Amino acid sequence: MAQGAVHEKLWTPANVVTLLRICLVPVFVVAIISPWPEYFPFWADAEASKPWIAAGIFILLAATDGLDGYLARSRGEVTNFGKFIDPLADKILVAAALLALIELGVLPSWVALVILTREFIVSGIRMVAASQGVVIAASWYGKAKTVAQIVAIVLFIVKDSVVITDPQSVLHNPLYLVSWLAMLIALALTVISMLDYFVKAKEILGFAPSGKRAKRRAGAGEAAAADAGEDEAGGRAFSAQEAASISPEALDELAGRVLEAARAAGATVGTAESLTGGLVAATLTDVPGSSDVVRGGVVSYSSDVKRDVLGVGRETLALIGAVSEETACAMAEGARAALGCDVAVSATGIAGPGGAEPGKPVGTVWIGRADASLTCARCCHFPGTREEVRLLAVRAALEFALEALETR
């Protein structure tokens, strides 16, 4: 298929739901702020019903966040536009609710400042991480923060909109106390989840020990050097050192180190393999006693298996291709979910002798990795024959898994 012939489908059901959520935010704002009960004099309880109606609209809009995510995953229609617009819709809804509560005099502005500042900081960290090919997975703290914020906002919407100035009257309004308790919990989780992002991105932000940063730079430098050699010479010689690194003895020794690191960390390992056809899992299970660590592997040689078993998006495979950072990351995440393991590695690439694509020569391999904290991928350019490329990919996958296990 000619490059550019496939265009990402924007109007998927998931994206339509997300856009409707954004379009309905003004309806929520009107429902909570405007004096609309005055226009319905025949409705005696309109004023009393106003906060409950506004709360119902907010809950409905918040619930659609789970719906569009389910539609995107179940239909294999995870798009780049969806990845951009979905978190934006959530931030618009929460920001609108906080500003409306401030407008009503129900919520002090410092609460909104804390919540919105966290969102800006986390978005910046994720942007920096993405620029280095790292995806920071949402943690339990982030999910708990979102739920706590929604609950707290709903309680603030339905509680008495008149600010209580007499401390004694607080004791006669338990909903006021419950609302503030929920908001304080939400604020605590907001700060904790932000700190969690700093911890996960410590290497990216330059806070990790210099040895780890040097190791990462060295790996990136080797990949860049390989890429430069491919570009300038149209392929480079397979060195004796590389040959030694993929000998059966060397790979068995490396696999043993991976297993020992996994045992030390109390972690399990899984694989998702395309070009290696199960060689990574086979190398691990060749080591006696590996069953206490290795959960299994998925050989996803075809795009159908990548999509149906590992959850790689249709649009990703059609638009970006099977040999890509996005596919490698999705394969690793899919293996981790399907196998129930702590750390999963993936391998997808072009082993040759044919199959080269524009910008993706023979020997191009993406190695992915997913654990509870990070999903990331590394691009490698390997020389040699088909078998040598496959074995070099096995070595790279084992080394990538070892890096994650040694830092747990």
CSV table of C-alpha atoms in Angstrom, one decimal:
chain,number,residue,atom,x,y,z
A,1,MET,CA,0.0,0.0,0.0
A,2,ALA,CA,1.4,3.4,-0.9
A,3,GLN,CA,2.5,5.6,1.9
A,4,GLY,CA,-0.2,8.1,2.8
A,5,ALA,CA,-3.0,6.0,1.3
A,6,VAL,CA,-4.3,5.0,4.7
A,7,HIS,CA,-5.8,7.8,6.7
A,8,GLU,CA,-6.7,7.6,10.4
A,9,LYS,CA,-10.5,7.3,10.9
A,10,LEU,CA,-11.5,10.2,13.1
A,11,TRP,CA,-15.2,9.7,13.5
A,12,THR,CA,-15.1,6.4,15.5
A,13,PRO,CA,-17.9,5.8,18.0
A,14,ALA,CA,-15.4,6.4,20.8
A,15,ASN,CA,-14.3,9.8,19.4
A,16,VAL,CA,-17.9,10.8,18.9
A,17,VAL,CA,-18.7,10.1,22.5
A,18,THR,CA,-15.7,12.1,23.6
A,19,LEU,CA,-16.6,15.1,21.5
A,20,LEU,CA,-20.2,14.9,22.8
A,21,ARG,CA,-18.8,15.0,26.3
A,22,ILE,CA,-17.0,18.3,25.5
A,23,CYS,CA,-20.0,19.8,23.7
A,24,LEU,CA,-22.2,19.0,26.7
A,25,VAL,CA,-19.9,20.8,29.2
A,26,PRO,CA,-21.6,24.1,28.6
A,27,VAL,CA,-25.0,22.5,29.3
A,28,PHE,CA,-23.7,21.5,32.7
A,29,VAL,CA,-22.3,25.0,33.3
A,30,VAL,CA,-25.7,26.5,32.4
A,31,ALA,CA,-27.5,24.0,34.7
A,32,ILE,CA,-25.4,24.9,37.7
A,33,ILE,CA,-24.8,28.6,37.3
A,34,SER,CA,-27.7,30.2,35.4
A,35,PRO,CA,-30.9,31.3,37.2
A,36,TRP,CA,-33.0,29.1,35.0
A,37,PRO,CA,-35.5,28.2,37.8
A,38,GLU,CA,-36.8,31.8,37.5
A,39,TYR,CA,-38.0,30.9,34.0
A,40,PHE,CA,-40.2,28.1,35.3
A,41,PRO,CA,-42.5,29.8,37.9
A,42,PHE,CA,-45.0,26.9,37.6
A,43,TRP,CA,-42.3,24.5,38.9
A,44,ALA,CA,-42.3,25.1,42.7
A,45,ASP,CA,-39.3,22.9,43.4
A,46,ALA,CA,-37.1,24.1,40.5
A,47,GLU,CA,-34.6,25.9,42.8
A,48,ALA,CA,-34.3,23.0,45.1
A,49,SER,CA,-33.9,20.6,42.1
A,50,LYS,CA,-31.2,22.8,40.4
A,51,PRO,CA,-28.1,21.3,42.1
A,52,TRP,CA,-29.4,17.7,41.7
A,53,ILE,CA,-30.0,18.2,38.0
A,54,ALA,CA,-26.5,19.8,37.6
A,55,ALA,CA,-25.0,16.9,39.6
A,56,GLY,CA,-26.8,14.4,37.4
A,57,ILE,CA,-25.5,16.0,34.2
A,58,PHE,CA,-21.9,16.0,35.7
A,59,ILE,CA,-22.2,12.3,36.6
A,60,LEU,CA,-23.5,11.4,33.1
A,61,LEU,CA,-20.6,13.3,31.5
A,62,ALA,CA,-18.0,11.7,33.8
A,63,ALA,CA,-19.4,8.2,33.2
A,64,THR,CA,-19.0,8.6,29.4
A,65,ASP,CA,-15.2,8.6,30.0
A,66,GLY,CA,-15.4,4.9,30.7
A,67,LEU,CA,-17.7,4.3,27.7
A,68,ASP,CA,-15.5,5.9,25.1
A,69,GLY,CA,-12.5,3.9,26.4
A,70,TYR,CA,-14.4,0.7,26.2
A,71,LEU,CA,-15.6,1.4,22.7
A,72,ALA,CA,-12.1,2.2,21.5
A,73,ARG,CA,-10.5,-0.9,23.0
A,74,SER,CA,-13.3,-3.4,22.1
A,75,ARG,CA,-13.5,-2.2,18.5
A,76,GLY,CA,-9.7,-1.9,18.0
A,77,GLU,CA,-10.1,1.8,17.2
A,78,VAL,CA,-7.6,3.5,19.4
A,79,THR,CA,-6.6,6.6,17.4
A,80,ASN,CA,-4.1,9.3,17.9
A,81,PHE,CA,-6.9,11.8,17.9
A,82,GLY,CA,-8.6,9.9,20.6
A,83,LYS,CA,-5.5,9.8,22.7
A,84,PHE,CA,-5.3,13.6,22.4
A,85,ILE,CA,-9.0,14.5,22.9
A,86,ASP,CA,-10.0,12.0,25.7
A,87,PRO,CA,-7.8,13.4,28.5
A,88,LEU,CA,-8.5,16.9,27.2
A,89,ALA,CA,-12.2,16.3,27.7
A,90,ASP,CA,-11.7,15.1,31.2
A,91,LYS,CA,-9.7,18.2,32.1
A,92,ILE,CA,-12.3,20.5,30.5
A,93,LEU,CA,-15.1,18.9,32.5
A,94,VAL,CA,-13.3,19.0,35.9
A,95,ALA,CA,-12.0,22.6,35.3
A,96,ALA,CA,-15.5,23.7,34.3
A,97,ALA,CA,-17.0,22.2,37.5
A,98,LEU,CA,-14.3,23.7,39.8
A,99,LEU,CA,-14.7,27.2,38.2
A,100,ALA,CA,-18.5,27.0,38.5
A,101,LEU,CA,-18.2,26.1,42.2
A,102,ILE,CA,-15.9,29.1,42.7
A,103,GLU,CA,-18.3,31.3,40.8
A,104,LEU,CA,-21.1,30.2,43.2
A,105,GLY,CA,-18.9,30.9,46.2
A,106,VAL,CA,-19.1,27.3,47.3
A,107,LEU,CA,-15.4,26.4,46.8
A,108,PRO,CA,-12.3,28.5,47.5
A,109,SER,CA,-10.0,29.1,44.6
A,110,TRP,CA,-6.9,27.5,46.1
A,111,VAL,CA,-8.5,24.1,45.7
A,112,ALA,CA,-8.9,24.5,42.0
A,113,LEU,CA,-5.4,25.9,41.8
A,114,VAL,CA,-3.9,22.8,43.4
A,115,ILE,CA,-5.9,20.4,41.1
A,116,LEU,CA,-5.2,22.3,37.9
A,117,THR,CA,-1.5,22.9,38.7
A,118,ARG,CA,-1.1,19.1,39.1
A,119,GLU,CA,-2.7,18.6,35.7
A,120,PHE,CA,-0.3,21.0,34.0
A,121,ILE,CA,2.8,19.5,35.7
A,122,VAL,CA,1.8,15.9,34.9
A,123,SER,CA,1.0,16.8,31.3
A,124,GLY,CA,4.5,18.3,31.0
A,125,ILE,CA,6.2,15.2,32.4
A,126,ARG,CA,4.3,13.0,30.1
A,127,MET,CA,5.2,15.2,27.1
A,128,VAL,CA,8.9,15.0,28.0
A,129,ALA,CA,8.7,11.3,28.5
A,130,ALA,CA,6.9,10.8,25.1
A,131,SER,CA,9.6,12.8,23.4
A,132,GLN,CA,12.1,10.1,24.6
A,133,GLY,CA,9.9,7.2,23.6
A,134,VAL,CA,8.6,6.5,27.1
A,135,VAL,CA,4.9,6.1,28.0
A,136,ILE,CA,4.2,6.6,31.8
A,137,ALA,CA,1.3,4.3,32.6
A,138,ALA,CA,-1.5,5.6,34.8
A,139,SER,CA,-1.0,4.2,38.3
A,140,TRP,CA,-3.5,3.3,41.1
A,141,TYR,CA,-3.0,6.8,42.6
A,142,GLY,CA,-4.1,8.5,39.4
A,143,LYS,CA,-7.2,6.4,39.1
A,144,ALA,CA,-8.1,6.9,42.8
A,145,LYS,CA,-7.5,10.7,42.4
A,146,THR,CA,-9.9,10.8,39.5
A,147,VAL,CA,-12.7,9.0,41.3
A,148,ALA,CA,-12.1,11.0,44.5
A,149,GLN,CA,-12.3,14.3,42.6
A,150,ILE,CA,-15.5,13.3,40.9
A,151,VAL,CA,-17.1,12.3,44.2
A,152,ALA,CA,-16.0,15.5,45.9
A,153,ILE,CA,-17.2,17.7,43.1
A,154,VAL,CA,-20.6,16.0,43.1
A,155,LEU,CA,-20.9,16.4,46.8
A,156,PHE,CA,-20.0,20.1,46.5
A,157,ILE,CA,-22.6,20.6,43.8
A,158,VAL,CA,-25.5,19.1,45.9
A,159,LYS,CA,-24.6,20.5,49.2
A,160,ASP,CA,-26.0,23.9,50.4
A,161,SER,CA,-24.6,26.5,48.0
A,162,VAL,CA,-24.6,29.2,50.7
A,163,VAL,CA,-21.2,29.5,52.3
A,164,ILE,CA,-21.3,28.7,56.0
A,165,THR,CA,-19.7,31.5,58.0
A,166,ASP,CA,-20.9,30.4,61.5
A,167,PRO,CA,-18.7,27.5,62.7
A,168,GLN,CA,-21.5,26.3,64.9
A,169,SER,CA,-23.8,25.8,62.0
A,170,VAL,CA,-21.3,23.3,60.5
A,171,LEU,CA,-22.3,20.7,63.1
A,172,HIS,CA,-25.9,20.9,61.8
A,173,ASN,CA,-24.9,20.3,58.2
A,174,PRO,CA,-23.2,16.9,57.9
A,175,LEU,CA,-23.2,17.1,54.1
A,176,TYR,CA,-20.8,20.1,54.5
A,177,LEU,CA,-18.4,18.0,56.6
A,178,VAL,CA,-18.6,15.0,54.2
A,179,SER,CA,-18.1,17.2,51.2
A,180,TRP,CA,-14.9,18.7,52.6
A,181,LEU,CA,-13.6,15.4,53.8
A,182,ALA,CA,-14.0,14.0,50.3
A,183,MET,CA,-12.3,17.1,48.8
A,184,LEU,CA,-9.4,16.8,51.2
A,185,ILE,CA,-8.9,13.2,50.3
A,186,ALA,CA,-9.1,14.2,46.6
A,187,LEU,CA,-6.5,16.9,47.2
A,188,ALA,CA,-4.2,14.5,49.0
A,189,LEU,CA,-4.4,11.9,46.2
A,190,THR,CA,-3.9,14.7,43.7
A,191,VAL,CA,-0.5,15.6,45.2
A,192,ILE,CA,0.5,12.0,45.8
A,193,SER,CA,-0.3,11.0,42.2
A,194,MET,CA,1.8,14.0,41.0
A,195,LEU,CA,4.7,12.9,43.2
A,196,ASP,CA,4.3,9.4,41.8
A,197,TYR,CA,4.9,10.8,38.3
A,198,PHE,CA,8.1,12.5,39.4
A,199,VAL,CA,9.3,9.2,40.9
A,200,LYS,CA,8.5,7.3,37.7
A,201,ALA,CA,10.2,9.9,35.5
A,202,LYS,CA,13.2,10.5,37.7
A,203,GLU,CA,15.6,9.2,35.1
A,204,ILE,CA,14.0,11.2,32.3
A,205,LEU,CA,14.0,14.4,34.4
A,206,GLY,CA,17.7,13.8,35.4
A,207,PHE,CA,17.1,12.8,39.0
A,208,ALA,CA,18.4,9.3,38.7
A,209,PRO,CA,21.9,8.2,39.7
A,210,SER,CA,24.4,9.1,37.1
A,211,GLY,CA,25.2,5.5,36.4
A,212,LYS,CA,21.7,4.7,35.2
A,213,ARG,CA,21.6,7.8,33.0
A,214,ALA,CA,25.0,6.9,31.5
A,215,LYS,CA,23.8,3.4,30.8
A,216,ARG,CA,20.7,4.7,29.1
A,217,ARG,CA,22.7,7.2,27.0
A,218,ALA,CA,25.2,4.4,26.1
A,219,GLY,CA,22.3,2.2,24.8
A,220,ALA,CA,20.9,5.1,22.8
A,221,GLY,CA,24.3,5.9,21.4
A,222,GLU,CA,24.8,2.3,20.2
A,223,ALA,CA,21.5,2.4,18.5
A,224,ALA,CA,22.3,5.7,16.9
A,225,ALA,CA,25.6,4.5,15.8
A,226,ALA,CA,24.1,1.4,14.2
A,227,ASP,CA,21.5,3.6,12.5
A,228,ALA,CA,24.3,5.9,11.2
A,229,GLY,CA,26.3,3.0,9.9
A,230,GLU,CA,23.2,1.7,8.0
A,231,ASP,CA,22.6,5.1,6.4
A,232,GLU,CA,26.1,5.8,5.4
A,233,ALA,CA,27.3,2.3,4.2
A,234,GLY,CA,24.0,0.7,3.4
A,235,GLY,CA,24.7,-2.0,6.0
A,236,ARG,CA,27.6,-2.8,8.3
A,237,ALA,CA,29.6,-5.9,9.0
A,238,PHE,CA,28.6,-8.4,11.6
A,239,SER,CA,31.4,-8.2,14.2
A,240,ALA,CA,33.0,-11.1,16.1
A,241,GLN,CA,31.9,-9.4,19.3
A,242,GLU,CA,28.2,-9.4,18.2
A,243,ALA,CA,28.6,-13.1,17.1
A,244,ALA,CA,29.9,-14.0,20.6
A,245,SER,CA,27.0,-12.1,22.3
A,246,ILE,CA,24.4,-14.3,20.6
A,247,SER,CA,26.1,-17.7,21.1
A,248,PRO,CA,24.0,-20.3,22.9
A,249,GLU,CA,26.2,-19.9,26.0
A,250,ALA,CA,25.9,-16.1,26.0
A,251,LEU,CA,22.2,-16.1,25.6
A,252,ASP,CA,21.7,-18.8,28.3
A,253,GLU,CA,23.9,-16.8,30.7
A,254,LEU,CA,21.8,-13.6,30.0
A,255,ALA,CA,18.6,-15.5,30.4
A,256,GLY,CA,19.8,-16.8,33.8
A,257,ARG,CA,20.5,-13.3,34.9
A,258,VAL,CA,17.0,-12.2,33.9
A,259,LEU,CA,15.5,-15.1,35.9
A,260,GLU,CA,17.6,-14.3,39.0
A,261,ALA,CA,16.7,-10.7,38.8
A,262,ALA,CA,13.1,-11.6,38.5
A,263,ARG,CA,13.3,-13.8,41.6
A,264,ALA,CA,15.1,-11.2,43.6
A,265,ALA,CA,12.4,-8.6,42.7
A,266,GLY,CA,9.5,-11.1,43.2
A,267,ALA,CA,8.4,-10.5,39.7
A,268,THR,CA,7.1,-12.7,36.8
A,269,VAL,CA,8.0,-12.3,33.1
A,270,GLY,CA,6.1,-12.7,29.8
A,271,THR,CA,6.8,-12.1,26.2
A,272,ALA,CA,5.1,-11.0,23.0
A,273,GLU,CA,7.1,-11.9,19.9
A,274,SER,CA,6.8,-11.3,16.2
A,275,LEU,CA,10.0,-11.6,14.2
A,276,THR,CA,11.6,-13.8,16.9
A,277,GLY,CA,8.8,-16.3,16.7
A,278,GLY,CA,9.0,-17.4,20.4
A,279,LEU,CA,12.8,-17.4,20.7
A,280,VAL,CA,12.8,-15.1,23.7
A,281,ALA,CA,10.5,-17.3,25.6
A,282,ALA,CA,12.3,-20.4,24.5
A,283,THR,CA,15.7,-18.9,25.7
A,284,LEU,CA,14.2,-18.2,29.1
A,285,THR,CA,12.5,-21.6,29.5
A,286,ASP,CA,15.7,-23.4,28.4
A,287,VAL,CA,17.1,-22.5,31.8
A,288,PRO,CA,16.1,-25.2,34.4
A,289,GLY,CA,13.7,-23.9,37.0
A,290,SER,CA,12.4,-21.0,35.0
A,291,SER,CA,8.7,-22.0,35.5
A,292,ASP,CA,8.6,-20.1,38.8
A,293,VAL,CA,9.3,-16.8,36.9
A,294,VAL,CA,8.1,-17.2,33.3
A,295,ARG,CA,4.4,-16.9,32.8
A,296,GLY,CA,4.4,-17.6,29.1
A,297,GLY,CA,4.6,-16.0,25.7
A,298,VAL,CA,2.5,-14.9,22.8
A,299,VAL,CA,3.8,-15.5,19.2
A,300,SER,CA,2.0,-12.8,17.3
A,301,TYR,CA,3.5,-13.3,13.8
A,302,SER,CA,0.5,-12.0,12.0
A,303,SER,CA,-1.2,-8.6,12.3
A,304,ASP,CA,-4.5,-10.4,13.1
A,305,VAL,CA,-3.0,-11.9,16.2
A,306,LYS,CA,-1.4,-8.6,17.2
A,307,ARG,CA,-4.8,-7.0,17.0
A,308,ASP,CA,-7.1,-9.8,18.3
A,309,VAL,CA,-4.9,-11.3,21.1
A,310,LEU,CA,-2.6,-8.4,22.1
A,311,GLY,CA,-5.0,-5.5,21.5
A,312,VAL,CA,-2.8,-3.6,19.0
A,313,GLY,CA,-5.1,-1.0,17.4
A,314,ARG,CA,-6.3,-1.5,13.8
A,315,GLU,CA,-5.4,2.1,13.1
A,316,THR,CA,-1.9,1.6,14.5
A,317,LEU,CA,-1.2,-1.4,12.3
A,318,ALA,CA,-2.7,0.2,9.2
A,319,LEU,CA,-1.4,3.8,9.6
A,320,ILE,CA,2.0,3.3,11.4
A,321,GLY,CA,2.8,-0.3,10.8
A,322,ALA,CA,3.7,-3.4,12.7
A,323,VAL,CA,7.3,-2.4,12.9
A,324,SER,CA,6.9,0.7,15.1
A,325,GLU,CA,7.2,2.1,18.6
A,326,GLU,CA,3.5,2.1,19.0
A,327,THR,CA,3.0,-1.5,18.1
A,328,ALA,CA,5.9,-2.7,20.3
A,329,CYS,CA,4.4,-0.8,23.3
A,330,ALA,CA,0.9,-2.2,22.6
A,331,MET,CA,2.3,-5.7,22.2
A,332,ALA,CA,4.1,-5.5,25.6
A,333,GLU,CA,1.0,-4.1,27.3
A,334,GLY,CA,-1.2,-6.7,25.7
A,335,ALA,CA,1.2,-9.5,26.8
A,336,ARG,CA,1.3,-8.2,30.4
A,337,ALA,CA,-2.5,-8.1,30.5
A,338,ALA,CA,-3.1,-11.5,28.8
A,339,LEU,CA,-0.4,-13.4,30.8
A,340,GLY,CA,-0.8,-11.6,34.1
A,341,CYS,CA,2.9,-11.0,34.5
A,342,ASP,CA,4.7,-8.1,36.1
A,343,VAL,CA,7.2,-7.4,33.3
A,344,ALA,CA,6.5,-8.1,29.6
A,345,VAL,CA,8.9,-7.6,26.7
A,346,SER,CA,8.0,-7.5,23.0
A,347,ALA,CA,9.9,-7.8,19.7
A,348,THR,CA,8.7,-6.7,16.3
A,349,GLY,CA,10.9,-6.0,13.2
A,350,ILE,CA,12.2,-7.0,9.8
A,351,ALA,CA,14.6,-9.9,9.9
A,352,GLY,CA,15.1,-10.1,6.2
A,353,PRO,CA,16.2,-11.0,3.6
A,354,GLY,CA,13.1,-9.1,2.2
A,355,GLY,CA,10.4,-7.0,3.8
A,356,ALA,CA,12.3,-3.7,3.9
A,357,GLU,CA,10.1,-0.5,3.9
A,358,PRO,CA,10.9,3.1,3.4
A,359,GLY,CA,12.7,4.3,6.5
A,360,LYS,CA,12.7,0.7,7.8
A,361,PRO,CA,15.6,-1.3,6.3
A,362,VAL,CA,16.2,-4.9,7.0
A,363,GLY,CA,17.4,-5.3,10.6
A,364,THR,CA,15.1,-2.7,12.0
A,365,VAL,CA,13.7,-4.0,15.3
A,366,TRP,CA,11.6,-2.4,18.0
A,367,ILE,CA,11.8,-3.9,21.5
A,368,GLY,CA,9.0,-3.0,23.8
A,369,ARG,CA,8.6,-3.3,27.6
A,370,ALA,CA,5.7,-2.8,30.0
A,371,ASP,CA,5.5,-3.0,33.7
A,372,ALA,CA,3.4,-1.4,36.4
A,373,SER,CA,5.2,1.9,36.0
A,374,LEU,CA,6.3,2.4,32.4
A,375,THR,CA,5.6,1.3,28.9
A,376,CYS,CA,8.5,2.1,26.6
A,377,ALA,CA,10.2,0.9,23.4
A,378,ARG,CA,13.7,0.9,22.0
A,379,CYS,CA,14.6,1.0,18.3
A,380,CYS,CA,17.6,-1.2,17.2
A,381,HIS,CA,19.2,-1.6,13.8
A,382,PHE,CA,20.9,-5.0,13.6
A,383,PRO,CA,23.3,-6.3,10.9
A,384,GLY,CA,23.8,-9.8,9.7
A,385,THR,CA,21.7,-12.6,8.2
A,386,ARG,CA,18.1,-13.3,9.1
A,387,GLU,CA,19.1,-15.7,11.9
A,388,GLU,CA,21.6,-13.3,13.3
A,389,VAL,CA,19.1,-10.4,13.3
A,390,ARG,CA,16.6,-12.7,15.2
A,391,LEU,CA,19.2,-13.7,17.8
A,392,LEU,CA,20.3,-10.1,18.3
A,393,ALA,CA,16.7,-9.2,18.9
A,394,VAL,CA,16.5,-12.0,21.5
A,395,ARG,CA,19.5,-10.5,23.2
A,396,ALA,CA,18.1,-7.0,23.1
A,397,ALA,CA,14.8,-8.2,24.6
A,398,LEU,CA,16.5,-10.0,27.4
A,399,GLU,CA,18.7,-7.0,28.2
A,400,PHE,CA,15.6,-4.7,28.2
A,401,ALA,CA,13.8,-7.0,30.6
A,402,LEU,CA,16.9,-7.1,32.8
A,403,GLU,CA,17.1,-3.3,33.1
A,404,ALA,CA,13.5,-3.2,34.4
A,405,LEU,CA,14.0,-6.1,36.8
A,406,GLU,CA,17.2,-4.7,38.3
A,407,THR,CA,15.5,-1.4,39.1
A,408,ARG,CA,12.5,-2.9,40.9
